[in-house]
Amino acid sequence: MKVYCQVRLALLVLVSCYEMIASREGCYHPDDHHCECEEGLTQSICEYEHGFEDEATRTETGNVWTSECNCDDNNDSVTDIDEAATKSNASDNNVPKSARDGGGGRAGGFTRTTPDQDASVARWVLQEAKWATLTTLSGSPLEPNRDDGSSSLLSASILPFAADHDTGRLFLYLLGDQHHHEATLTVSQASLNPSLFSIAGCGVDANSVVDAQDPRCAKLSVSGSLHPCSASHSVPEDCQTTGIQALFQSHPSMKDWPDDHNFVVHELIPFDDGFWMLANFGGGSAISRELYGSVEAAPHAIQGGSAVYVPPLSPHGENNGSPSDMPFWGNHAARARWVVHNSMWTTVSTIHHRNDVQEETNAASEVSFGNIRSVADLGGLHMSSSNGLPVFYVPDVDPTAVDMNAHQMEVALTFTEAAIANRVTDTGLICAGQDVGMPTCAQVTLYGTAKVLEAESSSYNAALSHFSKTHPLAPWLSQGGSHMGGHYYTIELSRVDILDYFGGVVDVPVKDYLTVTFEDQSQIGERNNTLVSLLILFLCLAVGFICGYWSHKYILDHKMSPSYTNIGLRANTKNKTNYSDCDVDSFEEEDEAPSFS
């Protein structure tokens, strides 16, 4: 009977524990879950499970998720950025087709900007940005003496830069004296707000946000010649003093860069028509060097974007921007794959033919060009299914598409940990708090030829599906592209470069890069959850038996000691009282044990 009572109490505790464990089945990691709604309905929740009355009161403690999906006919609440769902400020029916230049964002109430306003936005983006892709046709700025035996002239690297606030002049800190007469610096507004990285978001604040590829997200390419301040031509006399001040103000850590590495201040001198910017509907605009230098910087407030919920920063948070699944720096192939898979957008670098070359003396007929494109992993949403090949969409009339078709589809795609959400700390610092100029803030460049995905092929359909999950602010990317017509591309690799530690750029063999395999993190999570559940069940069972034993010892033994003695003495008699129900309360009013006679 003792054993029976202990088992019964243990089972009661076990049932309570099971209910607690069962309630955990609805919890998931936001990166591994996506709500699926029928056509015509919107995704409105995958809520934090903390009972907050409204989303505005959520805090950084809201880290428990429920897998419930609520599909509504409308979308009236402010969206949670981590849910990767959005609130539209206008209907697709209000979008003029002429306004959807490679975008798909809403254009209701859209106001055209003036050339002066465009120039002010260009000044602001360059002033606020900390890094850019530098594309050249005369060797890598990271390794000026490298000769890889390739016949291609195209080179692309992620580099820190700075714009002088007073004049807008552009400076870089490079190894030794370098001269690049056809350099292009490409910058995206999407790099300015780390709190929006997880959805490739772009915006001054959370009230109006668009995708990185949306025309309303300012993207700027500045083409010109790049020379050291010691050059006898092209650069102004105050290049060194103005440049070093601008660089150290934007990147304080540069003051501590080793003197024996021969870092030299360089200035990018833009061509007269060297500024190309897309920051609104209607296509890209050219900005003259004279106009750029004559205006003041002005923030680019995006019109008609989506409102998103941005979790507040936590100065005492535990996230240090170094996720556990990030491969160690020494594993170059795996690290490169991780960077590419977790990137939401890239700079597509190409060779560009200049039509106005006759107007400038000694000007190159071909220069470099860079353009911002959103990307998705062709292999899948998780590292275990990724294949290392990004997919991007380009309208046929886009300068990038024109360049590719004119130069055998040659491209270079650059990626950096400085734009990866998993490398942002709880305090909002990119790349785990490192300056983007540090080698340990990894960057990857994929070289090769762009390859069109055939419409309705398995790869094409997979790309659309992946864009729908990773780029919620750009629904057109999962619906076949813009109205203007275009193609989805991936890359046929010829070379993979990575810089993720001191010692210089590493050339990763393409085969090694493509054959890296990753363990399914969701399966690891399931195994861990199973082990945790079994441990809880074991502990609950142990607690139940312990509770049963001690309750029996101090309650039943105390109240029923004469009865157990009599039972023991008369074990061979037929007159026995049934206590199988272990009813302790039945003895509470009795002073003596019941009679067995």
XYZ file of C-alpha atoms in Angstrom:
597
model
C 0.000 0.000 0.000
C 2.894 2.341 0.664
C 4.158 1.751 -2.828
C 0.704 2.356 -4.274
C 0.332 5.698 -2.535
C 3.788 6.797 -3.636
C 3.056 5.843 -7.236
C -0.252 7.684 -7.161
C 1.297 10.901 -5.902
C 4.129 10.534 -8.397
C 1.646 10.213 -11.226
C -0.151 13.365 -10.130
C 3.116 15.299 -10.236
C 3.964 13.649 -13.548
C 0.698 14.785 -15.139
C 1.380 18.361 -14.086
C 4.871 18.155 -15.549
C 3.526 16.712 -18.811
C 1.097 19.597 -19.151
C 3.981 22.005 -18.683
C 6.075 20.219 -21.314
C 3.177 20.003 -23.738
C 2.742 23.746 -23.540
C 6.290 24.089 -24.903
C 5.327 22.474 -28.195
C 4.072 25.827 -29.480
C 7.424 27.513 -28.893
C 9.859 27.960 -31.737
C 12.743 30.039 -32.931
C 11.522 32.870 -35.178
C 14.126 32.106 -37.843
C 12.695 28.599 -38.271
C 9.008 29.427 -38.504
C 6.832 31.004 -41.114
C 3.064 31.403 -41.031
C 1.285 30.036 -44.070
C -1.979 31.776 -44.992
C -4.430 31.188 -47.779
C -4.310 33.472 -50.798
C -5.861 36.857 -50.111
C -5.252 36.721 -46.352
C -2.487 38.435 -44.419
C -0.165 37.315 -41.670
C -0.848 39.341 -38.577
C 0.594 37.477 -35.631
C 3.159 35.046 -34.444
C 2.995 36.783 -31.103
C 5.312 36.995 -28.148
C 3.665 34.874 -25.479
C 3.904 37.238 -22.529
C 0.356 38.522 -22.286
C 1.136 42.114 -23.192
C -2.043 44.059 -23.873
C -0.533 45.911 -26.809
C 2.605 45.553 -28.882
C 3.991 48.905 -27.799
C 4.554 47.572 -24.255
C 6.727 44.657 -25.342
C 10.256 44.590 -24.042
C 13.414 42.712 -24.779
C 12.254 40.038 -22.324
C 9.697 38.866 -24.851
C 11.679 35.893 -26.087
C 9.089 33.140 -25.948
C 7.214 32.541 -29.149
C 4.027 30.758 -30.088
C 3.562 28.993 -33.402
C -0.033 30.148 -33.729
C -0.710 31.972 -36.977
C -3.618 34.314 -37.364
C -4.743 34.907 -40.939
C -6.978 37.950 -41.324
C -8.833 39.675 -44.118
C -7.074 42.905 -43.123
C -3.910 43.968 -41.403
C -4.662 46.767 -39.000
C -2.038 46.288 -36.321
C 1.550 47.434 -36.302
C 3.712 44.547 -37.399
C 6.415 42.829 -35.375
C 9.685 43.048 -37.276
C 10.793 39.638 -36.013
C 7.649 38.071 -37.440
C 8.732 39.109 -40.946
C 5.238 40.370 -41.752
C 4.224 43.875 -42.730
C 1.435 46.397 -42.590
C 0.712 47.930 -45.961
C -0.112 51.610 -46.014
C -1.785 51.418 -49.400
C -3.393 48.891 -51.657
C -1.666 47.356 -54.673
C -4.587 48.664 -56.695
C -3.340 52.198 -56.064
C 0.089 51.586 -57.537
C 0.645 53.185 -60.942
C 2.467 50.717 -63.171
C 4.774 53.459 -64.329
C 5.925 53.948 -60.751
C 7.016 50.375 -60.134
C 10.538 50.524 -61.459
C 12.011 47.228 -60.360
C 10.188 47.617 -57.112
C 6.668 46.738 -56.238
C 6.414 49.123 -53.308
C 3.352 51.302 -52.942
C 3.290 54.643 -54.700
C -0.008 56.100 -53.512
C 0.510 59.804 -52.777
C 4.068 59.632 -54.074
C 5.797 62.991 -54.534
C 8.555 63.415 -57.094
C 11.846 64.826 -55.842
C 13.887 67.623 -57.380
C 17.526 67.295 -58.494
C 18.592 69.357 -55.484
C 16.744 67.002 -53.153
C 18.346 63.975 -54.805
C 21.779 65.531 -54.370
C 21.045 66.213 -50.681
C 20.040 62.599 -50.174
C 23.268 61.469 -51.837
C 25.266 63.700 -49.465
C 23.383 62.267 -46.481
C 23.769 58.586 -47.440
C 27.503 58.984 -48.025
C 27.883 60.956 -44.820
C 26.076 58.376 -42.674
C 27.389 55.155 -44.228
C 30.448 53.465 -42.722
C 31.286 51.063 -45.523
C 30.749 50.457 -49.219
C 31.649 48.110 -52.045
C 34.583 49.400 -54.063
C 34.575 47.971 -57.582
C 37.629 48.413 -59.794
C 39.055 47.119 -63.075
C 42.692 47.366 -62.040
C 43.236 44.899 -59.228
C 42.002 44.383 -55.682
C 42.409 47.323 -53.273
C 42.837 44.755 -50.481
C 45.764 43.088 -52.273
C 47.257 45.560 -54.758
C 50.123 43.242 -55.718
C 48.068 40.097 -56.186
C 48.197 38.269 -59.503
C 45.703 35.401 -59.524
C 46.250 34.585 -63.188
C 42.676 35.475 -64.046
C 41.913 37.173 -67.350
C 39.120 39.139 -65.699
C 39.744 42.733 -64.684
C 36.712 42.979 -62.412
C 37.442 43.242 -58.691
C 35.133 44.044 -55.769
C 35.808 44.509 -52.050
C 34.047 45.767 -48.930
C 35.914 48.781 -47.540
C 35.398 51.424 -44.848
C 35.275 54.981 -46.142
C 34.384 58.457 -44.937
C 32.776 61.574 -46.402
C 33.889 64.978 -45.239
C 30.818 66.618 -43.705
C 31.638 70.086 -45.005
C 32.422 69.246 -48.615
C 31.136 65.703 -49.223
C 34.573 64.589 -50.505
C 35.209 60.827 -50.236
C 38.252 59.183 -48.635
C 39.594 55.669 -48.076
C 42.510 54.233 -46.077
C 44.294 51.716 -48.322
C 47.507 49.678 -48.312
C 50.230 51.638 -50.113
C 49.782 54.015 -53.027
C 47.103 52.787 -55.414
C 45.722 54.310 -58.591
C 42.341 53.146 -59.899
C 41.096 55.280 -62.789
C 37.738 53.498 -63.111
C 36.664 52.906 -59.496
C 33.065 52.883 -58.244
C 31.916 53.197 -54.637
C 28.462 51.658 -54.040
C 26.460 52.432 -50.899
C 23.004 51.427 -49.691
C 20.711 53.142 -47.217
C 19.867 49.618 -46.027
C 23.235 49.519 -44.252
C 22.331 52.412 -41.930
C 19.715 50.876 -39.604
C 20.848 47.575 -37.991
C 17.481 47.088 -36.275
C 15.980 46.390 -39.722
C 18.614 43.931 -40.965
C 16.522 40.823 -40.228
C 13.985 41.715 -42.934
C 16.327 43.559 -45.314
C 14.570 46.699 -44.125
C 15.473 50.206 -45.163
C 14.172 53.383 -43.532
C 14.914 56.315 -41.276
C 12.462 54.981 -38.679
C 10.066 52.081 -38.184
C 7.027 53.995 -39.425
C 7.958 53.769 -43.104
C 10.188 50.876 -44.130
C 10.841 49.226 -47.511
C 13.020 46.398 -48.803
C 16.656 47.036 -49.695
C 15.886 46.583 -53.394
C 12.802 48.808 -53.346
C 13.373 51.925 -55.495
C 12.596 54.097 -52.475
C 15.589 52.737 -50.541
C 18.428 55.045 -51.574
C 21.228 53.243 -53.391
C 24.132 55.197 -54.773
C 27.131 54.490 -56.999
C 29.899 57.061 -57.309
C 32.294 56.498 -60.214
C 35.614 58.272 -60.610
C 39.357 57.949 -60.196
C 40.973 56.925 -56.925
C 44.406 58.278 -56.036
C 46.617 58.634 -52.939
C 46.866 62.089 -51.410
C 50.551 62.078 -52.349
C 49.689 61.982 -56.073
C 51.025 64.843 -58.168
C 47.736 65.207 -60.044
C 43.966 65.068 -59.570
C 43.846 65.427 -55.778
C 43.583 68.781 -53.921
C 46.414 69.994 -51.738
C 44.467 69.529 -48.504
C 43.702 65.875 -49.315
C 45.810 64.450 -46.474
C 44.597 66.724 -43.670
C 40.940 66.677 -44.706
C 40.983 62.954 -45.422
C 42.645 61.809 -42.217
C 40.279 63.947 -40.155
C 37.204 62.544 -41.908
C 38.418 58.935 -41.657
C 39.355 59.116 -37.977
C 36.073 60.824 -37.126
C 34.038 58.107 -38.837
C 36.330 55.206 -37.845
C 38.147 55.977 -34.571
C 39.806 52.548 -34.547
C 41.845 53.557 -37.610
C 44.027 55.614 -35.280
C 45.358 52.325 -33.897
C 46.021 50.600 -37.212
C 49.697 49.512 -37.338
C 52.096 52.029 -38.848
C 54.262 49.335 -40.459
C 51.365 48.278 -42.748
C 51.756 51.482 -44.766
C 48.138 52.629 -44.763
C 47.700 55.652 -47.026
C 44.839 58.148 -47.365
C 43.218 58.062 -50.818
C 40.570 60.316 -52.326
C 37.925 59.288 -54.844
C 37.552 62.090 -57.401
C 34.110 61.614 -59.022
C 33.578 62.060 -62.734
C 31.511 65.103 -63.657
C 28.520 62.833 -64.109
C 29.790 60.178 -61.713
C 26.857 60.048 -59.290
C 24.082 57.556 -60.085
C 21.327 57.189 -57.509
C 18.018 55.378 -57.234
C 16.022 56.653 -54.276
C 12.451 56.922 -55.566
C 10.079 55.618 -58.197
C 10.787 56.596 -61.780
C 14.245 55.147 -62.333
C 17.780 56.162 -61.430
C 18.971 59.732 -61.646
C 22.343 61.234 -62.540
C 23.748 63.863 -60.191
C 26.507 66.169 -61.317
C 29.619 66.644 -59.227
C 28.943 70.378 -59.085
C 25.415 69.959 -57.743
C 26.524 67.349 -55.215
C 29.119 69.712 -53.797
C 26.736 72.658 -53.541
C 23.953 71.206 -51.361
C 23.567 70.284 -47.713
C 22.949 66.705 -46.569
C 19.293 65.835 -45.871
C 17.909 62.528 -44.505
C 15.961 60.385 -46.940
C 12.469 59.882 -45.489
C 10.851 57.026 -47.405
C 7.361 57.697 -48.724
C 4.559 55.182 -48.262
C 6.596 52.407 -46.686
C 5.365 49.802 -44.237
C 5.178 50.217 -40.472
C 7.100 47.600 -38.505
C 7.632 46.881 -34.826
C 11.268 47.186 -33.790
C 12.187 45.575 -30.436
C 13.995 48.066 -28.192
C 17.729 47.808 -27.713
C 18.949 46.236 -24.500
C 22.128 47.749 -23.052
C 22.377 44.737 -20.717
C 21.408 42.077 -23.246
C 23.177 38.754 -23.634
C 23.493 38.823 -27.435
C 27.078 39.710 -28.321
C 26.635 39.342 -32.073
C 28.469 36.010 -32.263
C 25.857 33.292 -32.908
C 26.741 29.734 -31.962
C 26.249 28.398 -35.490
C 28.843 30.765 -37.007
C 31.809 28.679 -38.240
C 35.245 29.361 -36.817
C 37.389 31.760 -38.847
C 39.875 29.046 -39.801
C 37.207 27.103 -41.686
C 37.183 29.418 -44.694
C 34.759 27.512 -46.908
C 32.153 27.094 -44.168
C 32.542 30.669 -42.977
C 32.076 31.977 -46.528
C 28.938 29.879 -46.957
C 27.582 31.139 -43.620
C 28.117 34.780 -44.604
C 26.434 34.354 -47.989
C 23.493 32.387 -46.595
C 22.762 34.919 -43.857
C 23.055 37.975 -46.112
C 19.844 39.674 -47.241
C 21.280 41.822 -50.024
C 24.430 42.241 -52.065
C 26.223 44.608 -54.402
C 26.257 43.243 -57.944
C 29.410 44.613 -59.554
C 29.745 44.770 -63.343
C 31.782 46.334 -66.137
C 30.063 49.418 -67.550
C 30.583 51.123 -70.905
C 30.625 54.927 -70.803
C 28.829 56.591 -73.700
C 30.230 60.044 -72.916
C 33.892 59.084 -73.006
C 34.570 61.487 -75.864
C 33.721 64.413 -73.617
C 36.598 63.827 -71.208
C 40.271 63.713 -72.026
C 41.995 60.412 -71.213
C 38.781 59.004 -69.762
C 38.344 55.245 -69.770
C 35.707 53.853 -72.111
C 34.886 51.125 -69.611
C 34.453 51.659 -65.914
C 33.137 49.622 -63.034
C 29.595 49.785 -61.694
C 27.766 48.479 -58.645
C 24.082 48.036 -57.866
C 22.200 46.855 -54.778
C 20.065 43.702 -55.130
C 18.149 41.661 -52.558
C 19.172 38.012 -52.391
C 17.884 34.650 -51.218
C 19.704 31.334 -50.869
C 18.792 29.110 -53.812
C 19.251 26.006 -51.665
C 16.814 26.821 -48.893
C 15.954 28.749 -45.771
C 18.236 26.787 -43.445
C 21.981 26.233 -43.511
C 21.469 22.482 -43.779
C 19.711 22.916 -47.138
C 21.736 25.853 -48.498
C 23.925 25.423 -51.570
C 25.961 28.648 -51.464
C 24.369 30.101 -54.584
C 22.468 33.362 -54.054
C 19.535 34.372 -56.254
C 18.821 37.974 -57.271
C 16.311 39.691 -59.525
C 17.169 42.357 -62.129
C 14.703 44.154 -64.449
C 15.771 43.955 -68.080
C 16.107 47.750 -68.371
C 18.269 48.043 -65.256
C 21.858 49.244 -65.866
C 23.108 46.037 -64.249
C 21.217 43.866 -66.767
C 22.537 45.994 -69.628
C 26.100 45.636 -68.328
C 25.820 41.879 -67.863
C 24.524 41.297 -71.370
C 27.281 43.477 -72.836
C 30.099 41.676 -70.984
C 29.417 37.942 -71.127
C 27.290 38.065 -67.939
C 30.385 38.697 -65.796
C 29.591 39.717 -62.215
C 31.073 39.941 -58.742
C 28.840 39.706 -55.672
C 30.021 41.100 -52.335
C 28.745 40.170 -48.870
C 29.745 41.369 -45.408
C 28.972 40.430 -41.824
C 28.448 44.155 -41.239
C 24.990 43.743 -42.823
C 23.974 40.464 -41.129
C 21.292 40.591 -38.428
C 22.877 37.741 -36.436
C 26.042 39.814 -36.043
C 24.229 42.786 -34.476
C 24.580 43.070 -30.705
C 21.760 43.867 -28.293
C 23.088 47.410 -28.170
C 22.761 47.818 -31.941
C 26.431 47.469 -32.906
C 27.173 45.806 -36.241
C 29.627 42.944 -36.678
C 29.714 42.158 -32.947
C 30.926 45.682 -32.197
C 33.891 45.620 -34.575
C 34.679 48.308 -37.106
C 33.893 47.100 -40.596
C 37.493 47.811 -41.550
C 38.769 45.063 -39.258
C 39.659 41.795 -41.048
C 37.708 39.853 -38.396
C 34.490 41.416 -39.706
C 34.276 38.873 -42.506
C 33.606 39.720 -46.134
C 33.094 37.417 -49.101
C 33.265 38.065 -52.848
C 31.811 35.615 -55.356
C 33.151 35.913 -58.917
C 31.623 34.292 -61.969
C 28.907 34.625 -64.561
C 25.243 35.353 -63.948
C 22.967 32.479 -64.904
C 19.276 32.994 -65.678
C 16.767 30.800 -63.852
C 14.277 29.495 -66.389
C 10.702 30.496 -65.586
C 8.654 27.769 -63.884
C 11.707 25.578 -63.378
C 12.200 23.959 -59.978
C 14.971 26.426 -59.154
C 12.810 29.362 -60.240
C 9.865 28.234 -58.109
C 12.150 27.575 -55.157
C 13.611 31.080 -55.479
C 10.144 32.653 -55.411
C 9.240 30.642 -52.337
C 12.414 31.634 -50.510
C 11.958 35.316 -51.352
C 8.437 35.169 -49.898
C 9.883 34.046 -46.570
C 13.001 36.202 -46.364
C 11.812 39.457 -47.968
C 8.322 40.218 -46.619
C 8.661 43.894 -47.570
C 9.130 43.027 -51.246
C 6.174 40.840 -52.295
C 6.959 41.340 -55.983
C 10.160 39.328 -55.537
C 8.071 36.237 -54.811
C 5.577 36.988 -57.585
C 7.760 36.915 -60.686
C 9.349 40.373 -60.450
C 8.277 43.829 -61.541
C 5.815 44.792 -64.274
C 8.721 45.938 -66.457
C 9.936 42.421 -67.029
C 13.176 40.940 -65.815
C 14.948 37.766 -64.818
C 16.056 35.898 -61.717
C 19.739 35.057 -61.694
C 22.153 32.952 -59.734
C 25.911 32.743 -60.254
C 28.134 30.155 -61.893
C 31.237 30.450 -59.754
C 34.779 30.887 -60.989
C 36.351 32.187 -57.749
C 35.502 32.695 -54.072
C 37.439 35.144 -51.880
C 37.082 35.624 -48.143
C 38.739 37.966 -45.675
C 37.813 36.953 -42.127
C 41.064 37.239 -40.187
C 44.469 38.882 -40.189
C 46.802 37.723 -42.930
C 45.004 38.805 -46.065
C 42.389 37.540 -48.487
C 42.020 33.771 -48.829
C 41.104 32.133 -52.135
C 38.587 29.384 -51.319
C 38.476 26.568 -53.903
C 35.072 26.610 -55.561
C 34.627 22.872 -55.000
C 35.313 23.250 -51.282
C 32.858 26.105 -51.071
C 30.072 24.239 -52.847
C 30.502 20.938 -50.990
C 30.360 22.254 -47.431
C 27.588 20.560 -45.440
C 25.867 21.837 -42.333
C 23.909 19.945 -39.705
C 20.223 20.704 -39.517
C 19.858 23.131 -36.616
C 16.160 22.317 -36.296
C 17.020 18.645 -35.738
C 19.600 19.650 -33.167
C 16.909 21.719 -31.478
C 14.468 18.816 -31.563
C 17.057 16.489 -30.020
C 17.817 19.027 -27.324
C 14.108 19.516 -26.623
C 13.635 15.745 -26.376
C 16.520 15.426 -23.931
C 15.188 18.314 -21.856
C 11.710 16.786 -21.822
C 13.050 13.388 -20.715
C 15.093 15.045 -17.991
C 12.045 16.941 -16.735
C 9.976 13.732 -16.741
C 12.664 11.907 -14.780
C 12.916 14.707 -12.233
C 9.141 14.861 -11.896
C 8.968 11.111 -11.321
C 11.709 11.303 -8.711
C 9.998 14.233 -6.962
C 6.719 12.327 -7.008
C 8.190 9.268 -5.316
C 9.990 11.399 -2.762
C 6.797 13.309 -1.977
C 4.892 10.030 -1.707
C 7.463 8.509 0.612
C 7.672 11.429 3.018
C 3.926 12.058 3.050
C 3.416 8.396 3.879
C 6.065 8.436 6.558
C 4.887 11.547 8.396
C 1.131 11.332 7.796
C -0.017 7.793 7.241
C 2.508 6.171 9.596
C 1.628 8.648 12.344
C -2.162 8.325 12.042
C -2.344 4.587 11.321
C 0.475 3.010 13.298
C -1.846 0.867 15.526
C -3.819 -0.202 12.497
C -0.735 -1.365 10.642
C 0.343 -3.290 13.741
C -3.020 -5.031 13.941
C -2.958 -5.755 10.239
C 0.449 -7.263 10.571
C -0.645 -9.406 13.533
C -3.768 -10.593 11.796
C -2.433 -10.978 8.309
C -3.866 -14.470 8.070
C -7.391 -13.463 8.967
C -10.176 -12.841 6.458
C -11.532 -9.737 8.185
C -9.494 -6.919 6.560
C -10.369 -3.282 5.982
C -9.736 -1.953 2.420
C -7.490 1.147 2.415
C -6.632 1.039 -1.253
C -7.854 4.580 -1.717
C -5.298 5.910 0.788
C -7.957 8.152 2.318
C -6.007 10.007 4.959
C -8.916 12.327 5.753
C -11.036 9.415 7.038
C -8.753 9.148 10.047
C -8.501 12.791 10.973
C -11.365 12.725 13.522
C -10.420 9.392 15.173
C -8.315 9.191 18.318
C -7.823 5.463 18.063
C -7.146 3.019 15.287
C -10.183 1.187 13.881
C -10.988 -2.215 15.288
C -10.293 -5.316 13.234
C -12.321 -7.681 15.395
